[in-house]
PDB file of N, CA and C in Angstrom:
ATOM      1  N   MET A  53      -3.601  32.252 -56.390  1.00 79.00           N
ATOM      2  CA  MET A  53      -3.715  32.892 -57.674  1.00 79.00           C
ATOM      3  C   MET A  53      -2.600  32.379 -58.566  1.00 79.00           C
ATOM      4  N   VAL A  54      -2.941  32.041 -59.772  1.00 88.00           N
ATOM      5  CA  VAL A  54      -1.965  31.691 -60.797  1.00 88.00           C
ATOM      6  C   VAL A  54      -2.144  32.688 -61.934  1.00 88.00           C
ATOM      7  N   TRP A  55      -1.047  33.288 -62.346  1.00 88.00           N
ATOM      8  CA  TRP A  55      -1.081  34.309 -63.391  1.00 88.00           C
ATOM      9  C   TRP A  55      -0.077  33.913 -64.459  1.00 88.00           C
ATOM     10  N   ARG A  56      -0.571  33.650 -65.664  1.00 88.00           N
ATOM     11  CA  ARG A  56       0.297  33.358 -66.799  1.00 88.00           C
ATOM     12  C   ARG A  56       0.285  34.584 -67.689  1.00 88.00           C
ATOM     13  N   ALA A  57       1.453  35.049 -68.061  1.00 89.00           N
ATOM     14  CA  ALA A  57       1.526  36.287 -68.838  1.00 89.00           C
ATOM     15  C   ALA A  57       2.591  36.172 -69.920  1.00 89.00           C
ATOM     16  N   ARG A  58       2.222  36.565 -71.143  1.00 90.00           N
ATOM     17  CA  ARG A  58       3.186  36.651 -72.239  1.00 90.00           C
ATOM     18  C   ARG A  58       3.482  38.123 -72.469  1.00 90.00           C
ATOM     19  N   CYS A  59       4.725  38.421 -72.795  1.00 90.00           N
ATOM     20  CA  CYS A  59       5.081  39.817 -73.039  1.00 90.00           C
ATOM     21  C   CYS A  59       6.068  39.918 -74.183  1.00 90.00           C
ATOM     22  N   ARG A  60       6.060  41.071 -74.805  1.00 92.00           N
ATOM     23  CA  ARG A  60       7.044  41.413 -75.831  1.00 92.00           C
ATOM     24  C   ARG A  60       8.209  42.117 -75.156  1.00 92.00           C
ATOM     25  N   ILE A  61       9.402  41.792 -75.602  1.00 91.00           N
ATOM     26  CA  ILE A  61      10.588  42.507 -75.141  1.00 91.00           C
ATOM     27  C   ILE A  61      10.861  43.585 -76.180  1.00 91.00           C
ATOM     28  N   LEU A  62      10.713  44.826 -75.772  1.00 90.00           N
ATOM     29  CA  LEU A  62      10.702  45.944 -76.714  1.00 90.00           C
ATOM     30  C   LEU A  62      12.085  46.348 -77.215  1.00 90.00           C
ATOM     31  N   THR A  63      13.139  45.898 -76.563  1.00 86.00           N
ATOM     32  CA  THR A  63      14.487  46.290 -76.981  1.00 86.00           C
ATOM     33  C   THR A  63      15.040  45.400 -78.092  1.00 86.00           C
ATOM     34  N   SER A  64      14.283  44.434 -78.562  1.00 84.00           N
ATOM     35  CA  SER A  64      14.695  43.519 -79.632  1.00 84.00           C
ATOM     36  C   SER A  64      16.059  42.895 -79.360  1.00 84.00           C
ATOM     37  N   PRO A  65      16.135  41.975 -78.394  1.00 89.00           N
ATOM     38  CA  PRO A  65      17.420  41.343 -78.092  1.00 89.00           C
ATOM     39  C   PRO A  65      17.977  40.620 -79.319  1.00 89.00           C
ATOM     40  N   GLN A  66      19.281  40.648 -79.460  1.00 91.00           N
ATOM     41  CA  GLN A  66      19.947  40.027 -80.599  1.00 91.00           C
ATOM     42  C   GLN A  66      20.403  38.603 -80.304  1.00 91.00           C
ATOM     43  N   SER A  67      20.329  38.185 -79.044  1.00 92.00           N
ATOM     44  CA  SER A  67      20.757  36.839 -78.674  1.00 92.00           C
ATOM     45  C   SER A  67      19.924  36.354 -77.492  1.00 92.00           C
ATOM     46  N   LEU A  68      19.953  35.039 -77.283  1.00 91.00           N
ATOM     47  CA  LEU A  68      19.254  34.492 -76.120  1.00 91.00           C
ATOM     48  C   LEU A  68      19.878  34.991 -74.821  1.00 91.00           C
ATOM     49  N   LYS A  69      21.170  35.300 -74.861  1.00 93.00           N
ATOM     50  CA  LYS A  69      21.838  35.843 -73.672  1.00 93.00           C
ATOM     51  C   LYS A  69      21.250  37.206 -73.297  1.00 93.00           C
ATOM     52  N   GLU A  70      21.012  38.065 -74.277  1.00 93.00           N
ATOM     53  CA  GLU A  70      20.390  39.373 -74.003  1.00 93.00           C
ATOM     54  C   GLU A  70      18.967  39.194 -73.485  1.00 93.00           C
ATOM     55  N   LYS A  71      18.220  38.269 -74.086  1.00 94.00           N
ATOM     56  CA  LYS A  71      16.859  38.005 -73.615  1.00 94.00           C
ATOM     57  C   LYS A  71      16.897  37.509 -72.179  1.00 94.00           C
ATOM     58  N   ARG A  72      17.794  36.580 -71.882  1.00 94.00           N
ATOM     59  CA  ARG A  72      17.902  36.014 -70.538  1.00 94.00           C
ATOM     60  C   ARG A  72      18.180  37.091 -69.504  1.00 94.00           C
ATOM     61  N   SER A  73      18.965  38.089 -69.861  1.00 94.00           N
ATOM     62  CA  SER A  73      19.256  39.194 -68.945  1.00 94.00           C
ATOM     63  C   SER A  73      17.981  39.940 -68.566  1.00 94.00           C
ATOM     64  N   VAL A  74      17.143  40.240 -69.554  1.00 94.00           N
ATOM     65  CA  VAL A  74      15.871  40.925 -69.286  1.00 94.00           C
ATOM     66  C   VAL A  74      14.955  40.019 -68.466  1.00 94.00           C
ATOM     67  N   VAL A  75      14.834  38.765 -68.876  1.00 95.00           N
ATOM     68  CA  VAL A  75      13.941  37.821 -68.193  1.00 95.00           C
ATOM     69  C   VAL A  75      14.342  37.654 -66.734  1.00 95.00           C
ATOM     70  N   GLN A  76      15.631  37.467 -66.474  1.00 97.00           N
ATOM     71  CA  GLN A  76      16.082  37.273 -65.090  1.00 97.00           C
ATOM     72  C   GLN A  76      15.829  38.511 -64.241  1.00 97.00           C
ATOM     73  N   SER A  77      15.986  39.687 -64.811  1.00 96.00           N
ATOM     74  CA  SER A  77      15.709  40.928 -64.076  1.00 96.00           C
ATOM     75  C   SER A  77      14.226  41.050 -63.748  1.00 96.00           C
ATOM     76  N   VAL A  78      13.363  40.708 -64.700  1.00 96.00           N
ATOM     77  CA  VAL A  78      11.913  40.750 -64.473  1.00 96.00           C
ATOM     78  C   VAL A  78      11.529  39.770 -63.368  1.00 96.00           C
ATOM     79  N   LEU A  79      12.054  38.554 -63.437  1.00 96.00           N
ATOM     80  CA  LEU A  79      11.725  37.546 -62.426  1.00 96.00           C
ATOM     81  C   LEU A  79      12.197  37.970 -61.037  1.00 96.00           C
ATOM     82  N   ALA A  80      13.396  38.517 -60.949  1.00 98.00           N
ATOM     83  CA  ALA A  80      13.922  38.956 -59.651  1.00 98.00           C
ATOM     84  C   ALA A  80      13.050  40.051 -59.049  1.00 98.00           C
ATOM     85  N   LYS A  81      12.613  40.998 -59.872  1.00 96.00           N
ATOM     86  CA  LYS A  81      11.758  42.086 -59.369  1.00 96.00           C
ATOM     87  C   LYS A  81      10.417  41.536 -58.892  1.00 96.00           C
ATOM     88  N   ALA A  82       9.824  40.620 -59.647  1.00 95.00           N
ATOM     89  CA  ALA A  82       8.537  40.035 -59.245  1.00 95.00           C
ATOM     90  C   ALA A  82       8.673  39.295 -57.919  1.00 95.00           C
ATOM     91  N   ARG A  83       9.784  38.598 -57.749  1.00 96.00           N
ATOM     92  CA  ARG A  83      10.000  37.845 -56.506  1.00 96.00           C
ATOM     93  C   ARG A  83      10.293  38.769 -55.332  1.00 96.00           C
ATOM     94  N   ASN A  84      11.190  39.716 -55.525  1.00 97.00           N
ATOM     95  CA  ASN A  84      11.678  40.530 -54.408  1.00 97.00           C
ATOM     96  C   ASN A  84      10.737  41.651 -54.002  1.00 97.00           C
ATOM     97  N   LYS A  85      10.150  42.334 -54.964  1.00 96.00           N
ATOM     98  CA  LYS A  85       9.298  43.475 -54.629  1.00 96.00           C
ATOM     99  C   LYS A  85       7.846  43.070 -54.386  1.00 96.00           C
ATOM    100  N   PHE A  86       7.342  42.117 -55.183  1.00 94.00           N
ATOM    101  CA  PHE A  86       5.929  41.763 -55.106  1.00 94.00           C
ATOM    102  C   PHE A  86       5.686  40.427 -54.406  1.00 94.00           C
ATOM    103  N   HIS A  87       6.756  39.753 -54.004  1.00 93.00           N
ATOM    104  CA  HIS A  87       6.678  38.501 -53.237  1.00 93.00           C
ATOM    105  C   HIS A  87       5.861  37.428 -53.958  1.00 93.00           C
ATOM    106  N   LEU A  88       6.086  37.314 -55.254  1.00 94.00           N
ATOM    107  CA  LEU A  88       5.429  36.295 -56.067  1.00 94.00           C
ATOM    108  C   LEU A  88       6.420  35.188 -56.394  1.00 94.00           C
ATOM    109  N   SER A  89       5.940  33.960 -56.464  1.00 94.00           N
ATOM    110  CA  SER A  89       6.742  32.904 -57.068  1.00 94.00           C
ATOM    111  C   SER A  89       6.711  33.179 -58.564  1.00 94.00           C
ATOM    112  N   ALA A  90       7.852  33.040 -59.227  1.00 94.00           N
ATOM    113  CA  ALA A  90       7.913  33.437 -60.635  1.00 94.00           C
ATOM    114  C   ALA A  90       8.882  32.546 -61.399  1.00 94.00           C
ATOM    115  N   ALA A  91       8.520  32.244 -62.654  1.00 96.00           N
ATOM    116  CA  ALA A  91       9.381  31.444 -63.515  1.00 96.00           C
ATOM    117  C   ALA A  91       9.085  31.774 -64.972  1.00 96.00           C
ATOM    118  N   GLU A  92      10.078  31.549 -65.825  1.00 94.00           N
ATOM    119  CA  GLU A  92       9.841  31.616 -67.267  1.00 94.00           C
ATOM    120  C   GLU A  92       9.271  30.260 -67.664  1.00 94.00           C
ATOM    121  N   VAL A  93       8.084  30.234 -68.255  1.00 93.00           N
ATOM    122  CA  VAL A  93       7.395  28.965 -68.489  1.00 93.00           C
ATOM    123  C   VAL A  93       7.181  28.633 -69.968  1.00 93.00           C
ATOM    124  N   GLY A  94       7.613  29.486 -70.870  1.00 90.00           N
ATOM    125  CA  GLY A  94       7.427  29.196 -72.287  1.00 90.00           C
ATOM    126  C   GLY A  94       8.134  30.206 -73.156  1.00 90.00           C
ATOM    127  N   GLU A  95       8.012  29.994 -74.472  1.00 88.00           N
ATOM    128  CA  GLU A  95       8.620  30.888 -75.475  1.00 88.00           C
ATOM    129  C   GLU A  95      10.131  31.007 -75.277  1.00 88.00           C
ATOM    130  N   HIS A  96      10.774  29.890 -74.930  1.00 90.00           N
ATOM    131  CA  HIS A  96      12.205  29.920 -74.624  1.00 90.00           C
ATOM    132  C   HIS A  96      13.075  30.248 -75.838  1.00 90.00           C
ATOM    133  N   ASP A  97      12.626  29.902 -77.031  1.00 88.00           N
ATOM    134  CA  ASP A  97      13.452  30.081 -78.226  1.00 88.00           C
ATOM    135  C   ASP A  97      13.140  31.342 -79.017  1.00 88.00           C
ATOM    136  N   MET A  98      12.143  32.102 -78.607  1.00 90.00           N
ATOM    137  CA  MET A  98      11.800  33.341 -79.309  1.00 90.00           C
ATOM    138  C   MET A  98      12.508  34.508 -78.629  1.00 90.00           C
ATOM    139  N   LEU A  99      13.262  35.281 -79.396  1.00 92.00           N
ATOM    140  CA  LEU A  99      14.071  36.355 -78.813  1.00 92.00           C
ATOM    141  C   LEU A  99      13.253  37.516 -78.275  1.00 92.00           C
ATOM    142  N   ASN A 100      12.148  37.845 -78.909  1.00 93.00           N
ATOM    143  CA  ASN A 100      11.423  39.058 -78.510  1.00 93.00           C
ATOM    144  C   ASN A 100      10.132  38.789 -77.736  1.00 93.00           C
ATOM    145  N   VAL A 101       9.895  37.530 -77.344  1.00 94.00           N
ATOM    146  CA  VAL A 101       8.705  37.183 -76.555  1.00 94.00           C
ATOM    147  C   VAL A 101       9.134  36.324 -75.373  1.00 94.00           C
ATOM    148  N   ALA A 102       8.555  36.605 -74.217  1.00 94.00           N
ATOM    149  CA  ALA A 102       8.792  35.793 -73.023  1.00 94.00           C
ATOM    150  C   ALA A 102       7.446  35.414 -72.425  1.00 94.00           C
ATOM    151  N   GLU A 103       7.383  34.238 -71.844  1.00 94.00           N
ATOM    152  CA  GLU A 103       6.163  33.809 -71.151  1.00 94.00           C
ATOM    153  C   GLU A 103       6.523  33.506 -69.704  1.00 94.00           C
ATOM    154  N   PHE A 104       5.801  34.155 -68.799  1.00 94.00           N
ATOM    155  CA  PHE A 104       6.065  34.019 -67.374  1.00 94.00           C
ATOM    156  C   PHE A 104       4.894  33.345 -66.679  1.00 94.00           C
ATOM    157  N   GLY A 105       5.195  32.663 -65.596  1.00 94.00           N
ATOM    158  CA  GLY A 105       4.178  32.157 -64.686  1.00 94.00           C
ATOM    159  C   GLY A 105       4.448  32.749 -63.316  1.00 94.00           C
ATOM    160  N   PHE A 106       3.416  33.287 -62.701  1.00 94.00           N
ATOM    161  CA  PHE A 106       3.522  33.877 -61.370  1.00 94.00           C
ATOM    162  C   PHE A 106       2.492  33.199 -60.475  1.00 94.00           C
ATOM    163  N   CYS A 107       2.793  33.111 -59.190  1.00 93.00           N
ATOM    164  CA  CYS A 107       1.867  32.473 -58.269  1.00 93.00           C
ATOM    165  C   CYS A 107       1.953  33.144 -56.907  1.00 93.00           C
ATOM    166  N   SER A 108       0.804  33.242 -56.252  1.00 92.00           N
ATOM    167  CA  SER A 108       0.739  33.783 -54.900  1.00 92.00           C
ATOM    168  C   SER A 108      -0.415  33.107 -54.171  1.00 92.00           C
ATOM    169  N   VAL A 109      -0.293  33.004 -52.862  1.00 91.00           N
ATOM    170  CA  VAL A 109      -1.331  32.389 -52.041  1.00 91.00           C
ATOM    171  C   VAL A 109      -1.791  33.404 -51.015  1.00 91.00           C
ATOM    172  N   GLY A 110      -3.101  33.503 -50.820  1.00 88.00           N
ATOM    173  CA  GLY A 110      -3.643  34.428 -49.840  1.00 88.00           C
ATOM    174  C   GLY A 110      -5.111  34.153 -49.597  1.00 88.00           C
ATOM    175  N   VAL A 111      -5.682  34.875 -48.679  1.00 88.00           N
ATOM    176  CA  VAL A 111      -7.073  34.684 -48.288  1.00 88.00           C
ATOM    177  C   VAL A 111      -8.024  35.494 -49.164  1.00 88.00           C
ATOM    178  N   ASP A 112      -7.615  36.677 -49.562  1.00 88.00           N
ATOM    179  CA  ASP A 112      -8.495  37.628 -50.250  1.00 88.00           C
ATOM    180  C   ASP A 112      -8.198  37.643 -51.755  1.00 88.00           C
ATOM    181  N   ALA A 113      -9.132  37.132 -52.565  1.00 88.00           N
ATOM    182  CA  ALA A 113      -8.942  37.070 -54.015  1.00 88.00           C
ATOM    183  C   ALA A 113      -8.768  38.452 -54.624  1.00 88.00           C
ATOM    184  N   THR A 114      -9.502  39.433 -54.137  1.00 90.00           N
ATOM    185  CA  THR A 114      -9.396  40.795 -54.661  1.00 90.00           C
ATOM    186  C   THR A 114      -7.997  41.346 -54.436  1.00 90.00           C
ATOM    187  N   LYS A 115      -7.446  41.109 -53.258  1.00 91.00           N
ATOM    188  CA  LYS A 115      -6.096  41.599 -52.962  1.00 91.00           C
ATOM    189  C   LYS A 115      -5.062  40.918 -53.859  1.00 91.00           C
ATOM    190  N   LEU A 116      -5.231  39.626 -54.103  1.00 89.00           N
ATOM    191  CA  LEU A 116      -4.301  38.913 -54.979  1.00 89.00           C
ATOM    192  C   LEU A 116      -4.338  39.481 -56.396  1.00 89.00           C
ATOM    193  N   GLU A 117      -5.526  39.787 -56.894  1.00 90.00           N
ATOM    194  CA  GLU A 117      -5.639  40.374 -58.232  1.00 90.00           C
ATOM    195  C   GLU A 117      -5.025  41.772 -58.274  1.00 90.00           C
ATOM    196  N   GLN A 118      -5.152  42.526 -57.188  1.00 93.00           N
ATOM    197  CA  GLN A 118      -4.529  43.853 -57.120  1.00 93.00           C
ATOM    198  C   GLN A 118      -3.013  43.739 -57.128  1.00 93.00           C
ATOM    199  N   ILE A 119      -2.476  42.727 -56.448  1.00 92.00           N
ATOM    200  CA  ILE A 119      -1.027  42.505 -56.454  1.00 92.00           C
ATOM    201  C   ILE A 119      -0.562  42.208 -57.875  1.00 92.00           C
ATOM    202  N   ALA A 120      -1.291  41.367 -58.590  1.00 91.00           N
ATOM    203  CA  ALA A 120      -0.931  41.045 -59.976  1.00 91.00           C
ATOM    204  C   ALA A 120      -0.958  42.298 -60.847  1.00 91.00           C
ATOM    205  N   GLU A 121      -1.969  43.129 -60.663  1.00 93.00           N
ATOM    206  CA  GLU A 121      -2.077  44.366 -61.445  1.00 93.00           C
ATOM    207  C   GLU A 121      -0.927  45.321 -61.141  1.00 93.00           C
ATOM    208  N   ARG A 122      -0.600  45.489 -59.862  1.00 94.00           N
ATOM    209  CA  ARG A 122       0.522  46.368 -59.491  1.00 94.00           C
ATOM    210  C   ARG A 122       1.841  45.820 -60.024  1.00 94.00           C
ATOM    211  N   CYS A 123       1.997  44.506 -59.962  1.00 94.00           N
ATOM    212  CA  CYS A 123       3.213  43.884 -60.483  1.00 94.00           C
ATOM    213  C   CYS A 123       3.326  44.128 -61.983  1.00 94.00           C
ATOM    214  N   ARG A 124       2.255  43.873 -62.728  1.00 93.00           N
ATOM    215  CA  ARG A 124       2.273  44.095 -64.184  1.00 93.00           C
ATOM    216  C   ARG A 124       2.632  45.538 -64.509  1.00 93.00           C
ATOM    217  N   ASP A 125       1.975  46.479 -63.840  1.00 95.00           N
ATOM    218  CA  ASP A 125       2.246  47.896 -64.095  1.00 95.00           C
ATOM    219  C   ASP A 125       3.690  48.255 -63.758  1.00 95.00           C
ATOM    220  N   GLY A 126       4.185  47.751 -62.636  1.00 96.00           N
ATOM    221  CA  GLY A 126       5.558  48.037 -62.225  1.00 96.00           C
ATOM    222  C   GLY A 126       6.585  47.443 -63.170  1.00 96.00           C
ATOM    223  N   LEU A 127       6.342  46.221 -63.631  1.00 95.00           N
ATOM    224  CA  LEU A 127       7.283  45.580 -64.549  1.00 95.00           C
ATOM    225  C   LEU A 127       7.303  46.289 -65.897  1.00 95.00           C
ATOM    226  N   GLU A 128       6.131  46.685 -66.396  1.00 94.00           N
ATOM    227  CA  GLU A 128       6.092  47.413 -67.672  1.00 94.00           C
ATOM    228  C   GLU A 128       6.756  48.780 -67.551  1.00 94.00           C
ATOM    229  N   ARG A 129       6.667  49.387 -66.388  1.00 95.00           N
ATOM    230  CA  ARG A 129       7.283  50.698 -66.174  1.00 95.00           C
ATOM    231  C   ARG A 129       8.810  50.585 -66.065  1.00 95.00           C
ATOM    232  N   ASP A 130       9.293  49.537 -65.400  1.00 95.00           N
ATOM    233  CA  ASP A 130      10.718  49.430 -65.086  1.00 95.00           C
ATOM    234  C   ASP A 130      11.550  48.683 -66.123  1.00 95.00           C
ATOM    235  N   PHE A 131      10.905  47.922 -67.003  1.00 94.00           N
ATOM    236  CA  PHE A 131      11.642  47.109 -67.969  1.00 94.00           C
ATOM    237  C   PHE A 131      11.084  47.335 -69.372  1.00 94.00           C
ATOM    238  N   PRO A 132      11.878  47.032 -70.396  1.00 93.00           N
ATOM    239  CA  PRO A 132      11.420  47.240 -71.774  1.00 93.00           C
ATOM    240  C   PRO A 132      10.512  46.097 -72.232  1.00 93.00           C
ATOM    241  N   ILE A 133       9.382  45.919 -71.538  1.00 93.00           N
ATOM    242  CA  ILE A 133       8.451  44.852 -71.884  1.00 93.00           C
ATOM    243  C   ILE A 133       7.036  45.408 -71.976  1.00 93.00           C
ATOM    244  N   GLU A 134       6.195  44.659 -72.702  1.00 93.00           N
ATOM    245  CA  GLU A 134       4.781  45.015 -72.835  1.00 93.00           C
ATOM    246  C   GLU A 134       3.974  43.714 -72.803  1.00 93.00           C
ATOM    247  N   PHE A 135       3.115  43.570 -71.800  1.00 92.00           N
ATOM    248  CA  PHE A 135       2.283  42.373 -71.699  1.00 92.00           C
ATOM    249  C   PHE A 135       1.194  42.413 -72.765  1.00 92.00           C
ATOM    250  N   PHE A 136       0.937  41.262 -73.424  1.00 92.00           N
ATOM    251  CA  PHE A 136      -0.098  41.235 -74.453  1.00 92.00           C
ATOM    252  C   PHE A 136      -1.040  40.041 -74.339  1.00 92.00           C
ATOM    253  N   ASP A 137      -0.770  39.091 -73.497  1.00 90.00           N
ATOM    254  CA  ASP A 137      -1.644  37.926 -73.347  1.00 90.00           C
ATOM    255  C   ASP A 137      -1.525  37.439 -71.913  1.00 90.00           C
ATOM    256  N   GLU A 138      -2.621  37.496 -71.159  1.00 89.00           N
ATOM    257  CA  GLU A 138      -2.575  37.128 -69.748  1.00 89.00           C
ATOM    258  C   GLU A 138      -3.788  36.299 -69.358  1.00 89.00           C
ATOM    259  N   ASP A 139      -3.583  35.410 -68.424  1.00 89.00           N
ATOM    260  CA  ASP A 139      -4.665  34.662 -67.786  1.00 89.00           C
ATOM    261  C   ASP A 139      -4.411  34.698 -66.287  1.00 89.00           C
ATOM    262  N   ILE A 140      -5.407  35.113 -65.526  1.00 88.00           N
ATOM    263  CA  ILE A 140      -5.313  35.088 -64.069  1.00 88.00           C
ATOM    264  C   ILE A 140      -6.395  34.152 -63.562  1.00 88.00           C
ATOM    265  N   SER A 141      -5.994  33.216 -62.728  1.00 88.00           N
ATOM    266  CA  SER A 141      -6.927  32.253 -62.166  1.00 88.00           C
ATOM    267  C   SER A 141      -6.810  32.286 -60.646  1.00 88.00           C
ATOM    268  N   VAL A 142      -7.930  32.499 -59.973  1.00 83.00           N
ATOM    269  CA  VAL A 142      -7.960  32.486 -58.512  1.00 83.00           C
ATOM    270  C   VAL A 142      -8.864  31.340 -58.087  1.00 83.00           C
ATOM    271  N   GLU A 143      -8.314  30.404 -57.340  1.00 82.00           N
ATOM    272  CA  GLU A 143      -9.062  29.235 -56.876  1.00 82.00           C
ATOM    273  C   GLU A 143      -9.374  29.372 -55.394  1.00 82.00           C
ATOM    274  N   SER A 144     -10.532  28.901 -54.986  1.00 77.00           N
ATOM    275  CA  SER A 144     -10.909  28.881 -53.570  1.00 77.00           C
ATOM    276  C   SER A 144     -11.011  27.436 -53.109  1.00 77.00           C
ATOM    277  N   TYR A 145     -10.493  27.174 -51.917  1.00 75.00           N
ATOM    278  CA  TYR A 145     -10.543  25.821 -51.346  1.00 75.00           C
ATOM    279  C   TYR A 145     -11.155  25.866 -49.979  1.00 75.00           C
TER     280      TYR A 145
END
């Protein structure tokens, strides 16, 4: 599963350093709690928008989509972010 997600940072960071703090916390939570590979993949120069890429490998596509949904809900609950543009792609080989 590959999940690309853009989100708004609701606290309106005043510097890239403040944005980086939120982004790094979001990435760490996605990696540690949800066991996803995660990276910031775009919107590097915009203070109030972040773009993330997440990836996971598994046998059951439904379970992978549920993990993405739980991760999104958990991240929105725990951090000052709101997802507004997402693409989830599940490939079978």
